[in-house]
Short mmCIF file of C-alpha atoms in Angstrom, two decimals:
data_model
loop_
_atom_site.label_atom_id
_atom_site.label_comp_id
_atom_site.label_asym_id
_atom_site.label_seq_id
_atom_site.Cartn_x
_atom_site.Cartn_y
_atom_site.Cartn_z
CA MET I 73 -45.89 -65.19 11.09
CA THR I 74 -45.60 -61.87 9.23
CA LEU I 75 -43.50 -61.53 6.09
CA ALA I 76 -41.94 -58.09 5.88
CA ILE I 77 -41.71 -56.81 2.32
CA ASN I 78 -39.79 -53.60 1.85
CA ALA I 79 -38.98 -51.47 -1.19
CA LEU I 80 -35.58 -53.14 -1.65
CA THR I 81 -37.24 -56.59 -1.80
CA ILE I 82 -39.81 -55.34 -4.30
CA ASN I 83 -37.16 -53.85 -6.66
CA THR I 84 -35.09 -57.02 -6.42
CA VAL I 85 -38.03 -59.28 -7.12
CA LEU I 86 -39.13 -57.11 -10.08
CA GLY I 87 -35.60 -57.25 -11.52
CA ALA I 88 -35.43 -61.05 -11.11
CA ALA I 89 -38.88 -61.37 -12.76
CA CYS I 90 -37.74 -59.31 -15.74
CA ILE I 91 -34.69 -61.54 -16.15
CA LEU I 92 -36.77 -64.70 -16.14
CA VAL I 93 -39.26 -63.25 -18.64
CA MET I 94 -36.41 -62.20 -20.97
CA LEU I 95 -34.72 -65.57 -20.73
CA ALA I 96 -37.97 -67.31 -21.54
CA LEU I 97 -38.51 -64.99 -24.49
CA THR I 98 -34.92 -65.66 -25.65
CA LEU I 99 -35.52 -69.43 -25.63
CA TYR I 100 -38.85 -69.04 -27.41
CA ALA I 101 -37.41 -66.77 -30.11
CA TRP I 102 -34.40 -69.07 -30.54
CA SER I 103 -36.65 -72.06 -31.06
CA ARG I 104 -38.61 -70.15 -33.69
CA GLN I 105 -35.68 -68.42 -35.38
CA ASP I 106 -36.35 -70.10 -38.72
CA ASN I 107 -39.97 -68.82 -38.73
CA PHE I 108 -39.27 -65.10 -38.97
CA THR I 109 -36.55 -62.81 -40.33
CA GLY I 110 -33.91 -61.90 -37.82
CA GLY I 111 -34.93 -64.55 -35.31
CA ARG I 112 -31.39 -65.35 -34.17
CA LEU I 113 -30.54 -61.67 -33.97
CA PHE I 114 -33.61 -60.98 -31.87
CA SER I 115 -32.76 -63.84 -29.53
CA LEU I 116 -29.28 -62.44 -28.96
CA LEU I 117 -30.71 -58.98 -28.40
CA ILE I 118 -33.07 -60.21 -25.67
CA LEU I 119 -30.32 -62.33 -24.09
CA CYS I 120 -28.06 -59.22 -23.85
CA GLU I 121 -30.91 -57.24 -22.31
CA ALA I 122 -31.42 -60.01 -19.74
CA ILE I 123 -27.74 -59.87 -18.78
CA GLU I 124 -27.90 -56.11 -18.56
CA VAL I 125 -30.94 -56.22 -16.25
CA ALA I 126 -29.11 -58.82 -14.14
CA GLY I 127 -26.36 -56.22 -13.71
CA TYR I 128 -28.89 -53.64 -12.54
CA THR I 129 -30.52 -56.14 -10.16
CA LEU I 130 -27.12 -56.91 -8.68
CA GLU I 131 -26.46 -53.19 -8.29
CA ILE I 132 -29.71 -52.79 -6.34
CA ILE I 133 -28.50 -55.17 -3.60
CA SER I 134 -24.78 -54.31 -3.74
CA PRO I 135 -23.55 -53.51 -0.22
CA GLY I 136 -20.29 -51.87 -1.30
CA PRO I 137 -18.28 -50.38 -4.18
CA ALA I 138 -16.61 -53.65 -5.26
CA MET I 139 -19.85 -55.53 -5.97
CA SER I 140 -21.46 -52.40 -7.39
CA LEU I 141 -18.55 -51.92 -9.79
CA THR I 142 -18.92 -55.54 -10.95
CA ALA I 143 -22.63 -54.93 -11.49
CA SER I 144 -21.95 -51.84 -13.56
CA LYS I 145 -19.43 -53.77 -15.72
CA ILE I 146 -22.11 -56.38 -16.41
CA GLN I 147 -24.53 -53.62 -17.42
CA TYR I 148 -22.16 -52.54 -20.16
CA ILE I 149 -23.21 -55.57 -22.17
CA GLY I 150 -26.05 -53.18 -22.98
CA VAL I 151 -23.88 -51.41 -25.54
CA PHE I 152 -24.15 -54.63 -27.63
CA SER I 153 -27.90 -54.60 -27.05
CA VAL I 154 -28.16 -51.23 -28.70
CA LEU I 155 -26.09 -52.42 -31.65
CA LEU I 156 -28.19 -55.56 -32.07
CA TRP I 157 -31.33 -53.49 -31.75
CA PHE I 158 -30.11 -51.18 -34.50
CA ILE I 159 -29.27 -53.96 -36.89
CA PHE I 160 -32.56 -55.73 -36.26
CA THR I 161 -34.42 -52.44 -36.81
CA LEU I 162 -32.59 -51.91 -40.11
CA LYS I 163 -33.74 -55.31 -41.26
CA PHE I 164 -37.30 -54.70 -40.04
CA ALA I 165 -37.29 -51.38 -41.94
CA GLY I 166 -36.14 -53.07 -45.12
CA TYR I 167 -32.45 -52.08 -44.96
CA GLY I 168 -31.08 -55.60 -44.60
CA ALA I 169 -28.29 -55.08 -47.13
CA ILE I 170 -27.05 -52.00 -45.27
CA ALA I 171 -27.23 -53.85 -41.92
CA GLU I 172 -24.94 -56.60 -43.19
CA ARG I 173 -22.41 -54.04 -44.52
CA VAL I 174 -22.19 -51.78 -41.45
CA GLY I 175 -22.80 -54.30 -38.63
CA TRP I 176 -19.22 -55.42 -38.15
CA PHE I 177 -17.87 -51.91 -38.48
CA LEU I 178 -20.30 -50.58 -35.86
CA ALA I 179 -19.28 -53.39 -33.54
CA ILE I 180 -15.86 -51.82 -33.06
CA VAL I 181 -17.12 -49.18 -30.62
CA PRO I 182 -19.09 -51.46 -28.26
CA THR I 183 -16.28 -54.02 -28.23
CA GLY I 184 -13.78 -51.32 -27.25
CA ILE I 185 -16.06 -49.73 -24.67
CA PHE I 186 -16.90 -53.03 -23.01
CA ALA I 187 -13.19 -53.96 -22.82
CA LEU I 188 -12.44 -50.59 -21.23
CA ALA I 189 -15.24 -51.02 -18.74
CA VAL I 190 -13.94 -54.46 -17.67
CA THR I 191 -10.41 -53.11 -17.22
CA ASN I 192 -11.43 -49.74 -15.77
CA GLU I 193 -9.18 -50.11 -12.71
CA LEU I 194 -6.15 -49.88 -14.99
CA HIS I 195 -7.01 -46.50 -16.56
CA GLY I 196 -10.16 -44.92 -15.14
CA LEU I 197 -11.43 -43.91 -18.61
CA ILE I 198 -15.02 -45.01 -17.87
CA TRP I 199 -15.41 -44.34 -14.12
CA ARG I 200 -13.51 -42.55 -11.35
CA ASP I 201 -14.15 -41.96 -7.63
CA ILE I 202 -16.53 -44.90 -7.31
CA HIS I 203 -18.93 -45.18 -4.35
CA VAL I 204 -22.39 -46.54 -3.50
CA LEU I 205 -25.39 -44.46 -2.47
CA THR I 206 -27.50 -46.55 -0.09
CA THR I 207 -31.24 -45.90 0.07
CA PRO I 208 -34.09 -47.88 1.67
CA ALA I 209 -35.40 -48.84 -1.77
CA PHE I 210 -32.21 -49.73 -3.67
CA ASN I 211 -28.48 -49.10 -3.76
CA VAL I 212 -27.08 -46.88 -6.48
CA PHE I 213 -23.70 -47.04 -8.19
CA GLN I 214 -22.24 -43.55 -8.38
CA ALA I 215 -19.02 -42.28 -9.92
CA GLU I 216 -17.37 -39.51 -11.73
CA TYR I 217 -17.56 -40.42 -15.39
CA GLY I 218 -14.41 -40.62 -17.41
CA PRO I 219 -14.11 -39.20 -20.98
CA LEU I 220 -14.87 -42.47 -22.81
CA PHE I 221 -18.17 -42.89 -20.91
CA TYR I 222 -19.48 -40.04 -23.08
CA VAL I 223 -18.37 -41.84 -26.22
CA TYR I 224 -20.51 -44.74 -25.10
CA PHE I 225 -23.42 -42.40 -24.29
CA VAL I 226 -23.25 -40.56 -27.63
CA TYR I 227 -22.92 -43.89 -29.55
CA THR I 228 -26.08 -45.33 -28.01
CA VAL I 229 -28.08 -42.13 -28.53
CA LEU I 230 -27.01 -41.92 -32.19
CA LEU I 231 -27.91 -45.54 -32.91
CA LEU I 232 -31.28 -45.26 -31.15
CA GLY I 233 -32.15 -41.99 -32.87
CA SER I 234 -31.01 -43.23 -36.29
CA GLY I 235 -32.89 -46.52 -35.89
CA VAL I 236 -36.14 -44.82 -34.89
CA GLY I 237 -35.86 -42.30 -37.74
CA LEU I 238 -35.19 -45.02 -40.40
CA LEU I 239 -38.02 -47.18 -39.12
CA VAL I 240 -40.54 -44.37 -39.21
CA ARG I 241 -39.29 -43.21 -42.62
CA ALA I 242 -39.59 -46.70 -44.09
CA HIS I 243 -43.14 -47.36 -42.91
CA VAL I 244 -44.77 -43.92 -42.58
CA ARG I 245 -46.61 -44.46 -45.90
CA GLN I 246 -47.90 -47.81 -44.73
CA TRP I 247 -48.83 -46.71 -41.21
CA ARG I 248 -52.18 -48.47 -41.22
CA LEU I 249 -50.59 -51.77 -42.15
CA TYR I 250 -47.63 -51.65 -39.72
CA ARG I 251 -48.84 -49.27 -37.00
CA TRP I 252 -49.12 -51.79 -34.22
CA GLN I 253 -45.84 -53.49 -34.99
CA MET I 254 -44.17 -50.05 -35.02
CA ILE I 255 -45.91 -48.84 -31.84
CA LEU I 256 -44.95 -52.00 -29.92
CA TRP I 257 -41.37 -52.04 -31.20
CA LEU I 258 -40.80 -48.36 -30.45
CA ALA I 259 -42.42 -48.60 -27.02
CA GLY I 260 -40.34 -51.68 -26.26
CA THR I 261 -37.26 -49.69 -27.25
CA LEU I 262 -37.85 -46.14 -25.91
CA ILE I 263 -39.34 -47.00 -22.50
CA PRO I 264 -36.34 -49.20 -21.42
CA ALA I 265 -33.92 -46.66 -22.91
CA ALA I 266 -35.57 -43.90 -20.88
CA GLY I 267 -35.17 -46.03 -17.74
CA GLN I 268 -31.44 -46.55 -18.46
CA TYR I 269 -30.79 -42.89 -19.11
CA ALA I 270 -32.73 -42.02 -15.96
CA THR I 271 -30.32 -44.12 -13.89
CA VAL I 272 -27.34 -42.34 -15.52
CA PHE I 273 -28.66 -38.87 -14.64
CA GLY I 274 -30.17 -39.89 -11.30
CA TRP I 275 -33.82 -39.24 -12.31
CA TYR I 276 -36.26 -41.37 -10.29
CA LEU I 277 -39.79 -40.51 -11.32
CA ILE I 278 -41.51 -42.92 -8.87
CA ASP I 279 -40.24 -42.69 -5.34
CA GLY I 280 -38.85 -46.04 -4.17
CA LEU I 281 -39.00 -47.71 -7.59
CA HIS I 282 -35.88 -48.31 -9.61
CA PRO I 283 -36.26 -47.00 -13.21
CA ILE I 284 -35.19 -50.34 -14.69
#
């Protein structure tokens, strides 16, 4: 008996594996939240990322626009991931007092964007003209983006850029002491972010492999 493994199966399995790893990391971080600063925040961050990847995995196997739209709505939990990442990074960089003051204010944008994504059928401010591009490796949600999608895009880019800049500025003089923590944290941030932006613009660097 021969088991046929195609590119769609590989992408789906990789997505599922990422979800399981993230959930395990969430549980581990939550169990150790009292042992390091920002433990609960980090747990919530990884949980949001797991939900977002679940949305991408559902998109990969979506046969039609309805399921693909649902998958894309799930992915918009990622706007909270960016906010949680930014607040955690502020704390890691030594700006904990600022993080506490601006956190709730910054949450207004992702809350509004997520609500608009969930109710997109009523207004079309996030997506319009929705369809699915079917390929042998994965299915891709495609749409004409509405005006508020770009608010979401600019918001995430600003938070990521500001967080990276503050982190580097805070520890550049202590590079030898914190270099590995910074390298791992930045790599764990920028590589997934690059994958997400690649899906938005339709950039697929490795043929047959979903960027996520």
